């Protein structure tokens, strides 16, 4: 299994490039359920990023349900990588609210991107 190195010239942080790559490949089936991801240190060395970067990615992916960590056995792609109904419902709600507010798709996308890295639950 190959994980592609992040692009250092990208505006997106290295950890986000790596997190989104693994998440989207898991969702598409390119990384099927049960696929064992490389150990943190091995992946960090393979793609040329810090160990803490990879650890953060794995932690976020586990929190999002994309992967499961089984102690010394390793980290595996979860069997539940389909988009959860709650996320689809939230997207529908956001799209409707954005349209009612008169936002364009670009404006709504920018708003979502700005909120992406924040702890949204802390603002409720």
Short mmCIF file of C-alpha atoms in Angstrom, two decimals:
data_model
loop_
_atom_site.label_atom_id
_atom_site.label_comp_id
_atom_site.label_asym_id
_atom_site.label_seq_id
_atom_site.Cartn_x
_atom_site.Cartn_y
_atom_site.Cartn_z
CA UNK A 1 0.00 0.00 0.00
CA UNK A 2 1.32 3.40 -0.95
CA UNK A 3 0.53 6.66 0.81
CA UNK A 4 1.58 9.62 -1.29
CA UNK A 5 3.74 12.31 0.33
CA UNK A 6 2.05 15.65 0.97
CA UNK A 7 2.90 18.62 -1.23
CA UNK A 8 4.99 21.10 0.79
CA UNK A 9 4.00 23.88 -1.64
CA UNK A 10 0.27 23.39 -0.96
CA UNK A 11 -1.63 25.94 1.10
CA UNK A 12 -3.12 23.04 3.11
CA UNK A 13 -1.14 21.85 6.16
CA UNK A 14 0.80 18.61 5.69
CA UNK A 15 -1.33 16.75 8.25
CA UNK A 16 -4.56 17.81 6.50
CA UNK A 17 -3.27 16.68 3.10
CA UNK A 18 -2.40 13.30 4.56
CA UNK A 19 -5.64 13.00 6.58
CA UNK A 20 -7.84 13.85 3.61
CA UNK A 21 -5.89 11.51 1.31
CA UNK A 22 -6.39 8.52 3.60
CA UNK A 23 -10.02 9.40 4.40
CA UNK A 24 -11.01 9.85 0.76
CA UNK A 25 -9.21 6.68 -0.32
CA UNK A 26 -10.97 4.75 2.45
CA UNK A 27 -14.35 6.21 1.44
CA UNK A 28 -13.79 5.35 -2.24
CA UNK A 29 -12.70 1.78 -1.47
CA UNK A 30 -9.16 2.38 -2.71
CA UNK A 31 -8.15 1.48 0.86
CA UNK A 32 -10.68 -1.27 1.66
CA UNK A 33 -11.92 -2.01 5.16
CA UNK A 34 -9.34 -4.03 7.06
CA UNK A 35 -6.36 -2.54 5.23
CA UNK A 36 -3.49 -2.18 7.68
CA UNK A 37 -1.87 1.24 7.62
CA UNK A 38 1.89 1.49 8.11
CA UNK A 39 3.14 2.07 11.64
CA UNK A 40 3.48 5.76 12.53
CA UNK A 41 7.28 5.86 12.42
CA UNK A 42 7.48 3.87 9.20
CA UNK A 43 4.97 6.10 7.40
CA UNK A 44 6.66 9.28 8.67
CA UNK A 45 9.98 8.07 7.30
CA UNK A 46 8.44 6.83 4.03
CA UNK A 47 6.78 10.15 3.15
CA UNK A 48 9.24 12.50 4.80
CA UNK A 49 7.16 14.06 7.56
CA UNK A 50 7.49 14.13 11.32
CA UNK A 51 6.26 11.32 13.54
CA UNK A 52 3.94 13.74 15.36
CA UNK A 53 2.33 14.70 12.06
CA UNK A 54 1.45 11.09 11.28
CA UNK A 55 0.32 10.49 14.87
CA UNK A 56 -2.03 13.47 14.61
CA UNK A 57 -3.43 12.17 11.32
CA UNK A 58 -4.08 8.70 12.77
CA UNK A 59 -5.67 10.22 15.89
CA UNK A 60 -8.00 12.41 13.84
CA UNK A 61 -8.89 9.54 11.49
CA UNK A 62 -9.68 7.33 14.48
CA UNK A 63 -11.81 10.06 16.05
CA UNK A 64 -13.70 10.35 12.74
CA UNK A 65 -14.23 6.57 12.56
CA UNK A 66 -12.14 6.11 9.42
CA UNK A 67 -9.57 3.88 11.13
CA UNK A 68 -9.35 1.75 14.26
CA UNK A 69 -6.19 1.13 16.25
CA UNK A 70 -5.80 -2.29 17.79
CA UNK A 71 -2.84 -1.78 20.09
CA UNK A 72 0.27 -3.61 18.93
CA UNK A 73 -1.62 -5.17 15.99
CA UNK A 74 -1.68 -1.78 14.27
CA UNK A 75 -4.06 0.68 12.68
CA UNK A 76 -6.65 -0.54 10.18
CA UNK A 77 -9.19 1.05 7.86
CA UNK A 78 -12.55 0.80 9.57
CA UNK A 79 -15.45 -1.10 8.08
CA UNK A 80 -17.69 1.95 8.38
CA UNK A 81 -16.19 4.41 5.91
CA UNK A 82 -19.44 5.38 4.18
CA UNK A 83 -20.65 8.92 4.72
CA UNK A 84 -22.75 8.86 7.88
CA UNK A 85 -26.39 9.89 7.51
CA UNK A 86 -25.81 12.60 10.13
CA UNK A 87 -23.16 14.21 7.90
CA UNK A 88 -25.47 14.06 4.90
CA UNK A 89 -28.28 15.60 6.94
CA UNK A 90 -25.96 18.35 8.20
CA UNK A 91 -24.79 19.06 4.63
CA UNK A 92 -28.41 19.32 3.48
CA UNK A 93 -29.19 21.70 6.34
CA UNK A 94 -26.11 23.84 5.66
CA UNK A 95 -26.80 23.99 1.91
CA UNK A 96 -30.38 25.11 2.54
CA UNK A 97 -29.32 27.73 5.09
CA UNK A 98 -26.60 29.04 2.77
CA UNK A 99 -29.04 29.34 -0.15
CA UNK A 100 -31.64 31.09 2.05
CA UNK A 101 -28.93 33.53 3.18
CA UNK A 102 -28.14 34.29 -0.46
CA UNK A 103 -24.63 32.82 -0.41
CA UNK A 104 -23.04 31.55 -3.58
CA UNK A 105 -21.51 28.07 -3.60
CA UNK A 106 -18.06 29.67 -3.47
CA UNK A 107 -19.04 31.75 -0.43
CA UNK A 108 -20.57 28.74 1.35
CA UNK A 109 -17.49 26.65 0.58
CA UNK A 110 -15.21 29.41 1.92
CA UNK A 111 -17.30 29.61 5.09
CA UNK A 112 -17.07 25.86 5.60
CA UNK A 113 -13.32 25.88 4.94
CA UNK A 114 -12.86 28.64 7.52
CA UNK A 115 -14.78 26.61 10.11
CA UNK A 116 -13.16 23.28 9.23
CA UNK A 117 -10.22 23.58 11.61
CA UNK A 118 -12.15 25.07 14.51
CA UNK A 119 -13.73 23.25 17.42
CA UNK A 120 -17.29 23.91 16.25
CA UNK A 121 -18.82 22.22 19.31
CA UNK A 122 -17.22 24.83 21.54
CA UNK A 123 -19.16 27.58 19.75
CA UNK A 124 -22.62 26.15 20.30
#
